[in-house]
């Protein structure tokens, strides 16, 4: 038996147990202070390249310096100069606040240096990934033979999905894919990366609520078939990033089944909304998709990176990705022992399933359901507030936590160009005054403010306070510039 020895020889890159303890305690103390202090901090900080160059540009030192100094510098000068996506008033892009068990899981996985590419390399972690993926399978309502893998995010998941779809279709030369004009650019880029020519990536028009127009899809596919193209995938949105819009998934599934085309659902944003009653209702039909991309670093409150690809028949994913080089010949344990490196483009992979598992074990599903439902509910309340306000106007109703609106006093008669300028200034003022972090978008070419409410710690006070500030800023801007 061996015992750990305090004075065992150490490499120059190792620290003593006491030093490791000290540094880990310091890191966790600083982290907890940051998280506890979030509501009192601005939701965003940034810096210009010139400022940050002055702060950080240096050659790597030949000799080391005290680790505390290095750690404190990272936490003081580098990490905070960023969007605080976990801040309760961060409503821009896609916010989320990771759970503490999820954060610790990343620490533990890094500390074990888990190699999650093969069953031989990590049997326990691979089994846990199977278990968590099976949880997702059950939430979606997928059959037994479904499976998938954790990825860095939705972009990587879409890429893997397109490869599976292309291979399942026999890799036709004239491969063509279809997505709505509200698709996330990760999708069109993934299509480009897998070799689908830009002129074969079809952008299908959407209806007045930004959902894919099925007639337009039908027409496009029929025309392409007649012209000799090979439709290999139709992508539905399950929560468009712009508006939270959900495409008519049941109709898309009917169409894809009839046409024999792979159906992919981009649920990177909205997938985990399925844990709430409203989300489940909105996402009806998702279980008929051949593949689904979901981001646990969005609505499942995990630290980056935690994307996921689910495939209804996991054998199709493995058929597209498995490779058997001689230097991995010891890793073939048979069908029941998946090598996750054979399900996607990464061989060396981190152990991402652990954070989801630890979070859910700690808090339980009921708490997660309520946390997801709360974002959806707050967005509905924000919509109601906007509709009641004489100064604000809805640009798109709340859908899966996203509400789009603009400052436009009722009966003001302001023209569109003027409204746009005012709203740009409102948006800038929200950030300058550290009221909240917001982002804007364009809906059919029209400038719109966009509030995305996902954070489980966001309260109605946070949302209402931000909407009130937007009204006030708008009024001040109009008064100051009555032209
Ligand atoms: C975030 C998002 C993506 C991209 O996912 P990443 O995790 O950023 O790679 C794709 N589609 C939608 C709808 C998204 O919200």
GROMACS .gro file of C-alpha atoms and ligand atoms in nm:
model
  498
    1UNK     CA    1   0.000   0.000   0.000
    2UNK     CA    2   0.120   0.345  -0.076
    3UNK     CA    3   0.052   0.648   0.139
    4UNK     CA    4   0.061   1.005   0.016
    5UNK     CA    5   0.385   1.160   0.121
    6UNK     CA    6   0.415   1.524   0.208
    7UNK     CA    7   0.777   1.533   0.104
    8UNK     CA    8   0.755   1.305  -0.197
    9UNK     CA    9   0.956   1.441  -0.487
   10UNK     CA   10   0.747   1.678  -0.694
   11UNK     CA   11   0.790   1.800  -1.045
   12UNK     CA   12   0.848   2.166  -1.092
   13UNK     CA   13   0.489   2.196  -1.210
   14UNK     CA   14   0.339   2.055  -0.891
   15UNK     CA   15   0.241   2.225  -0.567
   16UNK     CA   16   0.229   2.089  -0.214
   17UNK     CA   17  -0.112   1.981  -0.080
   18UNK     CA   18  -0.123   2.286   0.152
   19UNK     CA   19  -0.056   2.523  -0.135
   20UNK     CA   20  -0.324   2.352  -0.345
   21UNK     CA   21  -0.570   2.394  -0.057
   22UNK     CA   22  -0.482   2.757  -0.006
   23UNK     CA   23  -0.522   2.842  -0.371
   24UNK     CA   24  -0.845   2.648  -0.415
   25UNK     CA   25  -0.990   2.820  -0.106
   26UNK     CA   26  -0.887   3.159  -0.236
   27UNK     CA   27  -1.040   3.085  -0.578
   28UNK     CA   28  -1.367   2.966  -0.431
   29UNK     CA   29  -1.385   3.259  -0.186
   30UNK     CA   30  -1.337   3.511  -0.468
   31UNK     CA   31  -1.590   3.329  -0.684
   32UNK     CA   32  -1.856   3.320  -0.413
   33UNK     CA   33  -1.800   3.691  -0.341
   34UNK     CA   34  -1.850   3.762  -0.710
   35UNK     CA   35  -2.169   3.562  -0.735
   36UNK     CA   36  -2.315   3.710  -0.414
   37UNK     CA   37  -2.225   4.060  -0.532
   38UNK     CA   38  -2.379   4.027  -0.878
   39UNK     CA   39  -2.712   4.209  -0.820
   40UNK     CA   40  -2.523   4.520  -0.703
   41UNK     CA   41  -2.284   4.518  -0.999
   42UNK     CA   42  -2.345   4.636  -1.354
   43UNK     CA   43  -2.463   4.357  -1.584
   44UNK     CA   44  -2.190   4.431  -1.834
   45UNK     CA   45  -1.836   4.566  -1.849
   46UNK     CA   46  -1.620   4.596  -2.155
   47UNK     CA   47  -1.300   4.766  -2.261
   48UNK     CA   48  -1.139   4.881  -2.582
   49UNK     CA   49  -0.852   4.694  -2.733
   50UNK     CA   50  -0.615   4.982  -2.646
   51UNK     CA   51  -0.707   4.985  -2.275
   52UNK     CA   52  -0.684   4.610  -2.248
   53UNK     CA   53  -0.357   4.589  -2.440
   54UNK     CA   54  -0.205   4.825  -2.183
   55UNK     CA   55  -0.336   4.606  -1.905
   56UNK     CA   56  -0.240   4.264  -2.036
   57UNK     CA   57   0.026   4.275  -2.308
   58UNK     CA   58   0.351   4.122  -2.181
   59UNK     CA   59   0.592   3.843  -2.265
   60UNK     CA   60   0.546   3.519  -2.074
   61UNK     CA   61   0.775   3.542  -1.768
   62UNK     CA   62   1.074   3.309  -1.757
   63UNK     CA   63   1.037   3.264  -1.381
   64UNK     CA   64   0.706   3.221  -1.201
   65UNK     CA   65   0.552   3.458  -0.949
   66UNK     CA   66   0.336   3.395  -0.642
   67UNK     CA   67   0.025   3.204  -0.743
   68UNK     CA   68  -0.204   3.426  -0.528
   69UNK     CA   69  -0.089   3.728  -0.722
   70UNK     CA   70  -0.164   3.556  -1.052
   71UNK     CA   71  -0.505   3.437  -0.940
   72UNK     CA   72  -0.605   3.773  -0.796
   73UNK     CA   73  -0.499   3.946  -1.114
   74UNK     CA   74  -0.715   3.715  -1.324
   75UNK     CA   75  -1.014   3.780  -1.099
   76UNK     CA   76  -0.954   4.157  -1.074
   77UNK     CA   77  -0.834   4.260  -1.419
   78UNK     CA   78  -0.942   4.001  -1.671
   79UNK     CA   79  -1.249   3.798  -1.584
   80UNK     CA   80  -1.477   4.087  -1.480
   81UNK     CA   81  -1.420   4.283  -1.803
   82UNK     CA   82  -1.699   4.093  -1.972
   83UNK     CA   83  -2.072   4.052  -1.996
   84UNK     CA   84  -2.211   3.902  -1.677
   85UNK     CA   85  -2.438   3.657  -1.852
   86UNK     CA   86  -2.542   3.524  -1.511
   87UNK     CA   87  -2.647   3.867  -1.378
   88UNK     CA   88  -3.019   3.886  -1.287
   89UNK     CA   89  -3.057   4.187  -1.521
   90UNK     CA   90  -2.861   4.045  -1.813
   91UNK     CA   91  -3.136   4.028  -2.078
   92UNK     CA   92  -2.915   4.041  -2.389
   93UNK     CA   93  -2.843   3.758  -2.633
   94UNK     CA   94  -2.902   3.439  -2.433
   95UNK     CA   95  -2.838   3.471  -2.060
   96UNK     CA   96  -2.811   3.193  -1.805
   97UNK     CA   97  -2.688   3.148  -1.452
   98UNK     CA   98  -2.499   2.825  -1.386
   99UNK     CA   99  -2.567   2.639  -1.062
  100UNK     CA  100  -2.288   2.604  -0.809
  101UNK     CA  101  -2.289   2.222  -0.829
  102UNK     CA  102  -2.252   2.260  -1.207
  103UNK     CA  103  -1.952   2.489  -1.159
  104UNK     CA  104  -1.794   2.247  -0.912
  105UNK     CA  105  -1.854   1.960  -1.153
  106UNK     CA  106  -1.639   2.133  -1.415
  107UNK     CA  107  -1.370   2.177  -1.151
  108UNK     CA  108  -1.390   1.809  -1.055
  109UNK     CA  109  -1.390   1.689  -1.415
  110UNK     CA  110  -1.088   1.907  -1.495
  111UNK     CA  111  -0.917   1.784  -1.179
  112UNK     CA  112  -0.965   1.423  -1.288
  113UNK     CA  113  -0.860   1.511  -1.639
  114UNK     CA  114  -1.135   1.282  -1.761
  115UNK     CA  115  -1.085   1.170  -2.120
  116UNK     CA  116  -1.442   1.121  -2.235
  117UNK     CA  117  -1.362   0.988  -2.582
  118UNK     CA  118  -1.372   0.612  -2.524
  119UNK     CA  119  -1.530   0.367  -2.283
  120UNK     CA  120  -1.185   0.230  -2.202
  121UNK     CA  121  -1.064   0.579  -2.120
  122UNK     CA  122  -1.357   0.664  -1.894
  123UNK     CA  123  -1.609   0.389  -1.821
  124UNK     CA  124  -1.779   0.555  -1.523
  125UNK     CA  125  -1.809   0.895  -1.689
  126UNK     CA  126  -1.925   0.732  -2.015
  127UNK     CA  127  -2.194   0.540  -1.827
  128UNK     CA  128  -2.305   0.866  -1.664
  129UNK     CA  129  -2.320   1.039  -2.003
  130UNK     CA  130  -2.542   0.751  -2.122
  131UNK     CA  131  -2.766   0.805  -1.818
  132UNK     CA  132  -2.799   1.183  -1.861
  133UNK     CA  133  -2.855   1.148  -2.237
  134UNK     CA  134  -3.129   0.895  -2.154
  135UNK     CA  135  -3.288   1.153  -1.921
  136UNK     CA  136  -3.296   1.396  -2.214
  137UNK     CA  137  -3.436   1.120  -2.437
  138UNK     CA  138  -3.722   1.067  -2.191
  139UNK     CA  139  -3.791   1.440  -2.155
  140UNK     CA  140  -3.817   1.473  -2.532
  141UNK     CA  141  -4.031   1.161  -2.564
  142UNK     CA  142  -3.780   0.987  -2.791
  143UNK     CA  143  -3.787   0.604  -2.828
  144UNK     CA  144  -3.539   0.353  -2.675
  145UNK     CA  145  -3.301   0.354  -2.971
  146UNK     CA  146  -3.238   0.727  -2.943
  147UNK     CA  147  -2.910   0.859  -2.814
  148UNK     CA  148  -2.665   1.137  -2.851
  149UNK     CA  149  -2.373   1.316  -2.697
  150UNK     CA  150  -2.267   1.632  -2.523
  151UNK     CA  151  -2.097   1.885  -2.748
  152UNK     CA  152  -1.935   2.223  -2.696
  153UNK     CA  153  -2.261   2.390  -2.793
  154UNK     CA  154  -2.539   2.420  -3.047
  155UNK     CA  155  -2.301   2.507  -3.330
  156UNK     CA  156  -2.108   2.181  -3.293
  157UNK     CA  157  -2.433   1.989  -3.245
  158UNK     CA  158  -2.575   2.125  -3.573
  159UNK     CA  159  -2.256   2.036  -3.752
  160UNK     CA  160  -2.272   1.677  -3.626
  161UNK     CA  161  -2.642   1.662  -3.718
  162UNK     CA  162  -2.576   1.770  -4.078
  163UNK     CA  163  -2.305   1.508  -4.116
  164UNK     CA  164  -2.545   1.239  -3.989
  165UNK     CA  165  -2.821   1.365  -4.221
  166UNK     CA  166  -2.590   1.376  -4.521
  167UNK     CA  167  -2.455   1.025  -4.460
  168UNK     CA  168  -2.807   0.887  -4.398
  169UNK     CA  169  -2.906   1.031  -4.737
  170UNK     CA  170  -2.610   0.858  -4.905
  171UNK     CA  171  -2.399   1.175  -4.930
  172UNK     CA  172  -2.558   1.301  -5.253
  173UNK     CA  173  -2.361   1.550  -5.453
  174UNK     CA  174  -2.642   1.803  -5.487
  175UNK     CA  175  -2.725   1.806  -5.116
  176UNK     CA  176  -2.962   2.088  -5.023
  177UNK     CA  177  -3.085   2.197  -4.678
  178UNK     CA  178  -3.383   2.406  -4.569
  179UNK     CA  179  -3.420   2.641  -4.275
  180UNK     CA  180  -3.641   2.937  -4.199
  181UNK     CA  181  -3.531   3.295  -4.256
  182UNK     CA  182  -3.513   3.316  -3.875
  183UNK     CA  183  -3.252   3.040  -3.850
  184UNK     CA  184  -2.951   3.089  -3.627
  185UNK     CA  185  -2.642   3.153  -3.837
  186UNK     CA  186  -2.476   2.860  -3.659
  187UNK     CA  187  -2.694   2.642  -3.882
  188UNK     CA  188  -2.610   2.792  -4.218
  189UNK     CA  189  -2.244   2.798  -4.116
  190UNK     CA  190  -2.258   2.431  -4.012
  191UNK     CA  191  -2.409   2.349  -4.352
  192UNK     CA  192  -2.130   2.541  -4.522
  193UNK     CA  193  -1.865   2.359  -4.317
  194UNK     CA  194  -2.001   2.016  -4.409
  195UNK     CA  195  -1.966   2.114  -4.773
  196UNK     CA  196  -2.315   2.219  -4.869
  197UNK     CA  197  -2.274   2.492  -5.124
  198UNK     CA  198  -2.413   2.832  -5.018
  199UNK     CA  199  -2.653   2.830  -5.314
  200UNK     CA  200  -2.806   2.509  -5.177
  201UNK     CA  201  -2.884   2.644  -4.833
  202UNK     CA  202  -3.247   2.752  -4.863
  203UNK     CA  203  -3.389   3.022  -4.641
  204UNK     CA  204  -3.765   2.960  -4.618
  205UNK     CA  205  -3.991   3.263  -4.552
  206UNK     CA  206  -4.182   3.291  -4.223
  207UNK     CA  207  -4.532   3.403  -4.124
  208UNK     CA  208  -4.632   3.709  -3.921
  209UNK     CA  209  -4.513   3.535  -3.603
  210UNK     CA  210  -4.178   3.434  -3.755
  211UNK     CA  211  -4.269   3.064  -3.801
  212UNK     CA  212  -4.169   2.873  -4.110
  213UNK     CA  213  -4.421   2.896  -4.394
  214UNK     CA  214  -4.501   2.533  -4.483
  215UNK     CA  215  -4.635   2.618  -4.828
  216UNK     CA  216  -4.312   2.793  -4.911
  217UNK     CA  217  -4.115   2.492  -4.786
  218UNK     CA  218  -4.324   2.256  -5.003
  219UNK     CA  219  -4.278   2.471  -5.309
  220UNK     CA  220  -3.906   2.505  -5.255
  221UNK     CA  221  -3.848   2.131  -5.209
  222UNK     CA  222  -4.066   2.042  -5.510
  223UNK     CA  223  -3.883   2.290  -5.731
  224UNK     CA  224  -3.543   2.166  -5.613
  225UNK     CA  225  -3.635   1.802  -5.673
  226UNK     CA  226  -3.750   1.888  -6.024
  227UNK     CA  227  -3.418   2.066  -6.082
  228UNK     CA  228  -3.215   1.765  -5.968
  229UNK     CA  229  -3.117   1.881  -5.621
  230UNK     CA  230  -3.117   1.635  -5.329
  231UNK     CA  231  -3.294   1.772  -5.021
  232UNK     CA  232  -3.116   1.613  -4.723
  233UNK     CA  233  -3.248   1.808  -4.422
  234UNK     CA  234  -3.520   2.044  -4.310
  235UNK     CA  235  -3.438   2.239  -3.992
  236UNK     CA  236  -3.712   2.360  -3.763
  237UNK     CA  237  -3.668   2.624  -3.496
  238UNK     CA  238  -3.764   2.538  -3.140
  239UNK     CA  239  -3.708   2.884  -3.003
  240UNK     CA  240  -3.562   3.120  -3.262
  241UNK     CA  241  -3.297   3.338  -3.101
  242UNK     CA  242  -3.456   3.658  -3.232
  243UNK     CA  243  -3.808   3.604  -3.111
  244UNK     CA  244  -3.839   3.267  -2.935
  245UNK     CA  245  -4.056   3.156  -3.229
  246UNK     CA  246  -4.128   2.785  -3.266
  247UNK     CA  247  -4.180   2.650  -3.617
  248UNK     CA  248  -4.483   2.425  -3.685
  249UNK     CA  249  -4.296   2.111  -3.583
  250UNK     CA  250  -4.584   1.866  -3.632
  251UNK     CA  251  -4.643   1.986  -3.989
  252UNK     CA  252  -4.272   1.982  -4.065
  253UNK     CA  253  -4.254   1.624  -3.930
  254UNK     CA  254  -4.549   1.518  -4.151
  255UNK     CA  255  -4.383   1.676  -4.451
  256UNK     CA  256  -4.040   1.525  -4.382
  257UNK     CA  257  -4.188   1.178  -4.328
  258UNK     CA  258  -4.383   1.195  -4.651
  259UNK     CA  259  -4.079   1.321  -4.842
  260UNK     CA  260  -3.820   1.100  -4.672
  261UNK     CA  261  -3.611   1.398  -4.561
  262UNK     CA  262  -3.415   1.418  -4.235
  263UNK     CA  263  -3.581   1.655  -3.988
  264UNK     CA  264  -3.347   1.847  -3.760
  265UNK     CA  265  -3.470   2.076  -3.483
  266UNK     CA  266  -3.255   2.362  -3.363
  267UNK     CA  267  -3.360   2.365  -2.999
  268UNK     CA  268  -3.029   2.509  -2.879
  269UNK     CA  269  -3.221   2.798  -2.730
  270UNK     CA  270  -3.560   2.654  -2.638
  271UNK     CA  271  -3.512   2.278  -2.601
  272UNK     CA  272  -3.505   2.254  -2.225
  273UNK     CA  273  -3.824   2.459  -2.202
  274UNK     CA  274  -3.979   2.115  -2.249
  275UNK     CA  275  -3.946   2.080  -1.872
  276UNK     CA  276  -4.230   2.330  -1.825
  277UNK     CA  277  -4.596   2.279  -1.917
  278UNK     CA  278  -4.605   2.567  -2.161
  279UNK     CA  279  -4.276   2.465  -2.321
  280UNK     CA  280  -4.394   2.108  -2.363
  281UNK     CA  281  -4.709   2.231  -2.537
  282UNK     CA  282  -4.517   2.467  -2.767
  283UNK     CA  283  -4.258   2.205  -2.861
  284UNK     CA  284  -4.512   1.938  -2.954
  285UNK     CA  285  -4.381   1.738  -3.249
  286UNK     CA  286  -4.015   1.775  -3.152
  287UNK     CA  287  -4.012   1.402  -3.063
  288UNK     CA  288  -4.063   1.322  -3.433
  289UNK     CA  289  -3.741   1.491  -3.542
  290UNK     CA  290  -3.449   1.278  -3.656
  291UNK     CA  291  -3.212   1.499  -3.459
  292UNK     CA  292  -3.230   1.779  -3.204
  293UNK     CA  293  -2.965   2.024  -3.084
  294UNK     CA  294  -3.008   2.152  -2.729
  295UNK     CA  295  -2.792   2.377  -2.512
  296UNK     CA  296  -2.768   2.290  -2.144
  297UNK     CA  297  -2.561   2.609  -2.103
  298UNK     CA  298  -2.875   2.806  -2.180
  299UNK     CA  299  -3.199   2.683  -2.024
  300UNK     CA  300  -3.053   2.409  -1.806
  301UNK     CA  301  -2.837   2.655  -1.614
  302UNK     CA  302  -2.496   2.502  -1.677
  303UNK     CA  303  -2.159   2.672  -1.727
  304UNK     CA  304  -2.027   2.688  -2.084
  305UNK     CA  305  -1.970   2.456  -2.266
  306UNK     CA  306  -2.269   2.224  -2.252
  307UNK     CA  307  -2.441   2.161  -2.583
  308UNK     CA  308  -2.601   1.836  -2.682
  309UNK     CA  309  -2.710   1.652  -2.995
  310UNK     CA  310  -2.989   1.396  -2.970
  311UNK     CA  311  -3.054   1.157  -3.259
  312UNK     CA  312  -3.368   0.945  -3.282
  313UNK     CA  313  -3.175   0.648  -3.419
  314UNK     CA  314  -2.833   0.678  -3.263
  315UNK     CA  315  -2.691   0.415  -3.499
  316UNK     CA  316  -2.716   0.672  -3.778
  317UNK     CA  317  -2.496   0.906  -3.578
  318UNK     CA  318  -2.240   0.634  -3.514
  319UNK     CA  319  -2.250   0.523  -3.877
  320UNK     CA  320  -2.155   0.877  -3.975
  321UNK     CA  321  -1.876   0.925  -3.722
  322UNK     CA  322  -1.718   0.602  -3.604
  323UNK     CA  323  -1.358   0.537  -3.697
  324UNK     CA  324  -1.135   0.251  -3.592
  325UNK     CA  325  -0.769   0.343  -3.615
  326UNK     CA  326  -0.514   0.084  -3.504
  327UNK     CA  327  -0.393   0.296  -3.211
  328UNK     CA  328  -0.745   0.279  -3.065
  329UNK     CA  329  -0.787  -0.095  -3.121
  330UNK     CA  330  -0.809  -0.166  -2.746
  331UNK     CA  331  -1.107   0.062  -2.712
  332UNK     CA  332  -1.369  -0.152  -2.883
  333UNK     CA  333  -1.585  -0.288  -2.601
  334UNK     CA  334  -1.884  -0.364  -2.817
  335UNK     CA  335  -2.220  -0.218  -2.894
  336UNK     CA  336  -2.335  -0.155  -2.535
  337UNK     CA  337  -2.024   0.040  -2.452
  338UNK     CA  338  -2.036   0.356  -2.659
  339UNK     CA  339  -1.721   0.542  -2.737
  340UNK     CA  340  -1.851   0.899  -2.738
  341UNK     CA  341  -1.563   0.991  -2.966
  342UNK     CA  342  -1.751   0.785  -3.227
  343UNK     CA  343  -2.060   1.007  -3.214
  344UNK     CA  344  -1.918   1.341  -3.314
  345UNK     CA  345  -1.615   1.535  -3.425
  346UNK     CA  346  -1.426   1.539  -3.093
  347UNK     CA  347  -1.206   1.256  -2.968
  348UNK     CA  348  -1.055   1.427  -2.665
  349UNK     CA  349  -1.366   1.545  -2.487
  350UNK     CA  350  -1.432   1.686  -2.143
  351UNK     CA  351  -1.685   1.527  -1.909
  352UNK     CA  352  -1.981   1.761  -1.959
  353UNK     CA  353  -2.257   1.530  -1.839
  354UNK     CA  354  -2.129   1.555  -1.483
  355UNK     CA  355  -2.243   1.914  -1.437
  356UNK     CA  356  -2.598   1.838  -1.545
  357UNK     CA  357  -2.606   1.528  -1.325
  358UNK     CA  358  -2.468   1.704  -1.016
  359UNK     CA  359  -2.705   1.999  -1.057
  360UNK     CA  360  -3.011   1.780  -1.093
  361UNK     CA  361  -2.911   1.542  -0.815
  362UNK     CA  362  -2.864   1.841  -0.585
  363UNK     CA  363  -3.178   2.042  -0.657
  364UNK     CA  364  -3.418   1.787  -0.806
  365UNK     CA  365  -3.629   1.810  -1.119
  366UNK     CA  366  -3.911   2.004  -0.955
  367UNK     CA  367  -3.679   2.298  -0.889
  368UNK     CA  368  -3.559   2.293  -1.251
  369UNK     CA  369  -3.916   2.283  -1.383
  370UNK     CA  370  -4.006   2.586  -1.173
  371UNK     CA  371  -3.689   2.770  -1.280
  372UNK     CA  372  -3.767   2.717  -1.651
  373UNK     CA  373  -4.133   2.811  -1.604
  374UNK     CA  374  -4.034   3.128  -1.423
  375UNK     CA  375  -3.848   3.268  -1.727
  376UNK     CA  376  -4.146   3.199  -1.953
  377UNK     CA  377  -4.380   3.359  -1.700
  378UNK     CA  378  -4.168   3.672  -1.655
  379UNK     CA  379  -4.159   3.723  -2.032
  380UNK     CA  380  -4.542   3.708  -2.039
  381UNK     CA  381  -4.556   3.965  -1.760
  382UNK     CA  382  -4.312   4.184  -1.952
  383UNK     CA  383  -4.538   4.160  -2.258
  384UNK     CA  384  -4.842   4.257  -2.048
  385UNK     CA  385  -4.649   4.555  -1.910
  386UNK     CA  386  -4.552   4.667  -2.261
  387UNK     CA  387  -4.912   4.636  -2.383
  388UNK     CA  388  -5.037   4.848  -2.091
  389UNK     CA  389  -4.774   5.114  -2.140
  390UNK     CA  390  -4.861   5.426  -2.340
  391UNK     CA  391  -4.494   5.454  -2.440
  392UNK     CA  392  -4.405   5.105  -2.549
  393UNK     CA  393  -4.519   4.894  -2.839
  394UNK     CA  394  -4.497   4.516  -2.884
  395UNK     CA  395  -4.290   4.406  -3.184
  396UNK     CA  396  -4.344   4.035  -3.118
  397UNK     CA  397  -4.535   3.873  -2.832
  398UNK     CA  398  -4.350   3.679  -2.564
  399UNK     CA  399  -4.246   3.334  -2.678
  400UNK     CA  400  -4.026   3.102  -2.471
  401UNK     CA  401  -3.878   3.380  -2.260
  402UNK     CA  402  -3.814   3.631  -2.541
  403UNK     CA  403  -4.016   3.950  -2.583
  404UNK     CA  404  -3.949   4.212  -2.854
  405UNK     CA  405  -4.077   4.569  -2.828
  406UNK     CA  406  -3.983   4.930  -2.890
  407UNK     CA  407  -4.030   5.272  -2.745
  408UNK     CA  408  -4.300   5.442  -2.948
  409UNK     CA  409  -4.544   5.666  -2.758
  410UNK     CA  410  -4.901   5.595  -2.861
  411UNK     CA  411  -5.032   5.849  -3.109
  412UNK     CA  412  -4.695   6.024  -3.132
  413UNK     CA  413  -4.691   6.001  -3.511
  414UNK     CA  414  -4.312   5.956  -3.510
  415UNK     CA  415  -4.178   5.809  -3.832
  416UNK     CA  416  -3.990   5.480  -3.840
  417UNK     CA  417  -3.646   5.629  -3.891
  418UNK     CA  418  -3.694   5.857  -3.591
  419UNK     CA  419  -3.826   5.573  -3.375
  420UNK     CA  420  -3.524   5.370  -3.466
  421UNK     CA  421  -3.282   5.645  -3.364
  422UNK     CA  422  -3.463   5.695  -3.034
  423UNK     CA  423  -3.458   5.325  -2.958
  424UNK     CA  424  -3.091   5.294  -3.038
  425UNK     CA  425  -3.026   5.569  -2.787
  426UNK     CA  426  -3.255   5.408  -2.529
  427UNK     CA  427  -3.066   5.084  -2.570
  428UNK     CA  428  -2.730   5.261  -2.532
  429UNK     CA  429  -2.856   5.446  -2.223
  430UNK     CA  430  -2.971   5.121  -2.057
  431UNK     CA  431  -2.615   4.991  -2.082
  432UNK     CA  432  -2.436   5.321  -1.997
  433UNK     CA  433  -2.638   5.365  -1.681
  434UNK     CA  434  -2.577   5.002  -1.585
  435UNK     CA  435  -2.952   4.956  -1.552
  436UNK     CA  436  -2.933   4.621  -1.726
  437UNK     CA  437  -2.772   4.453  -2.024
  438UNK     CA  438  -2.996   4.449  -2.329
  439UNK     CA  439  -2.946   4.375  -2.694
  440UNK     CA  440  -3.146   4.474  -2.997
  441UNK     CA  441  -3.241   4.300  -3.316
  442UNK     CA  442  -3.417   4.361  -3.645
  443UNK     CA  443  -3.754   4.208  -3.721
  444UNK     CA  444  -3.842   4.238  -4.089
  445UNK     CA  445  -3.589   4.516  -4.109
  446UNK     CA  446  -3.736   4.709  -3.814
  447UNK     CA  447  -3.519   4.789  -3.514
  448UNK     CA  448  -3.649   4.623  -3.199
  449UNK     CA  449  -3.541   4.600  -2.838
  450UNK     CA  450  -3.524   4.241  -2.723
  451UNK     CA  451  -3.546   4.107  -2.372
  452UNK     CA  452  -3.446   3.747  -2.311
  453UNK     CA  453  -3.542   3.627  -1.964
  454UNK     CA  454  -3.394   3.292  -1.862
  455UNK     CA  455  -3.199   3.344  -1.544
  456UNK     CA  456  -3.350   3.156  -1.250
  457UNK     CA  457  -3.251   3.438  -1.014
  458UNK     CA  458  -3.419   3.715  -1.217
  459UNK     CA  459  -3.720   3.862  -1.034
  460UNK     CA  460  -4.017   4.062  -1.158
  461UNK     CA  461  -3.858   4.367  -0.989
  462UNK     CA  462  -3.554   4.325  -1.217
  463UNK     CA  463  -3.777   4.309  -1.527
  464UNK     CA  464  -4.018   4.585  -1.426
  465UNK     CA  465  -3.736   4.816  -1.315
  466UNK     CA  466  -3.571   4.776  -1.655
  467UNK     CA  467  -3.896   4.841  -1.847
  468UNK     CA  468  -3.966   5.151  -1.636
  469UNK     CA  469  -3.615   5.278  -1.705
  470UNK     CA  470  -3.664   5.223  -2.079
  471UNK     CA  471  -3.983   5.431  -2.072
  472UNK     CA  472  -3.811   5.706  -1.876
  473UNK     CA  473  -3.504   5.713  -2.104
  474UNK     CA  474  -3.728   5.725  -2.410
  475UNK     CA  475  -3.924   6.020  -2.274
  476UNK     CA  476  -3.606   6.208  -2.184
  477UNK     CA  477  -3.459   6.150  -2.529
  478UNK     CA  478  -3.776   6.274  -2.702
  479UNK     CA  479  -3.795   6.580  -2.473
  480UNK     CA  480  -3.428   6.659  -2.525
  481UNK     CA  481  -3.460   6.634  -2.902
  482UNK     CA  482  -3.814   6.729  -3.002
  483UNK     CA  483  -3.731   6.753  -3.374
  484LIG     C1  484  -2.720   2.964  -2.911
  484LIG     C2  485  -2.785   2.910  -3.030
  484LIG     C3  486  -2.713   2.840  -3.128
  484LIG     C4  487  -2.562   2.826  -3.122
  484LIG     O1  488  -2.525   2.747  -3.014
  484LIG     P1  489  -2.381   2.764  -2.943
  484LIG     O2  490  -2.403   2.690  -2.816
  484LIG     O3  491  -2.361   2.911  -2.922
  484LIG     O4  492  -2.280   2.704  -3.031
  484LIG     C5  493  -2.781   2.786  -3.233
  484LIG     N1  494  -2.914   2.802  -3.245
  484LIG     C6  495  -2.986   2.871  -3.154
  484LIG     C7  496  -3.134   2.887  -3.173
  484LIG     C8  497  -2.924   2.929  -3.044
  484LIG     O5  498  -2.995   2.999  -2.955
   0.00000   0.00000   0.00000
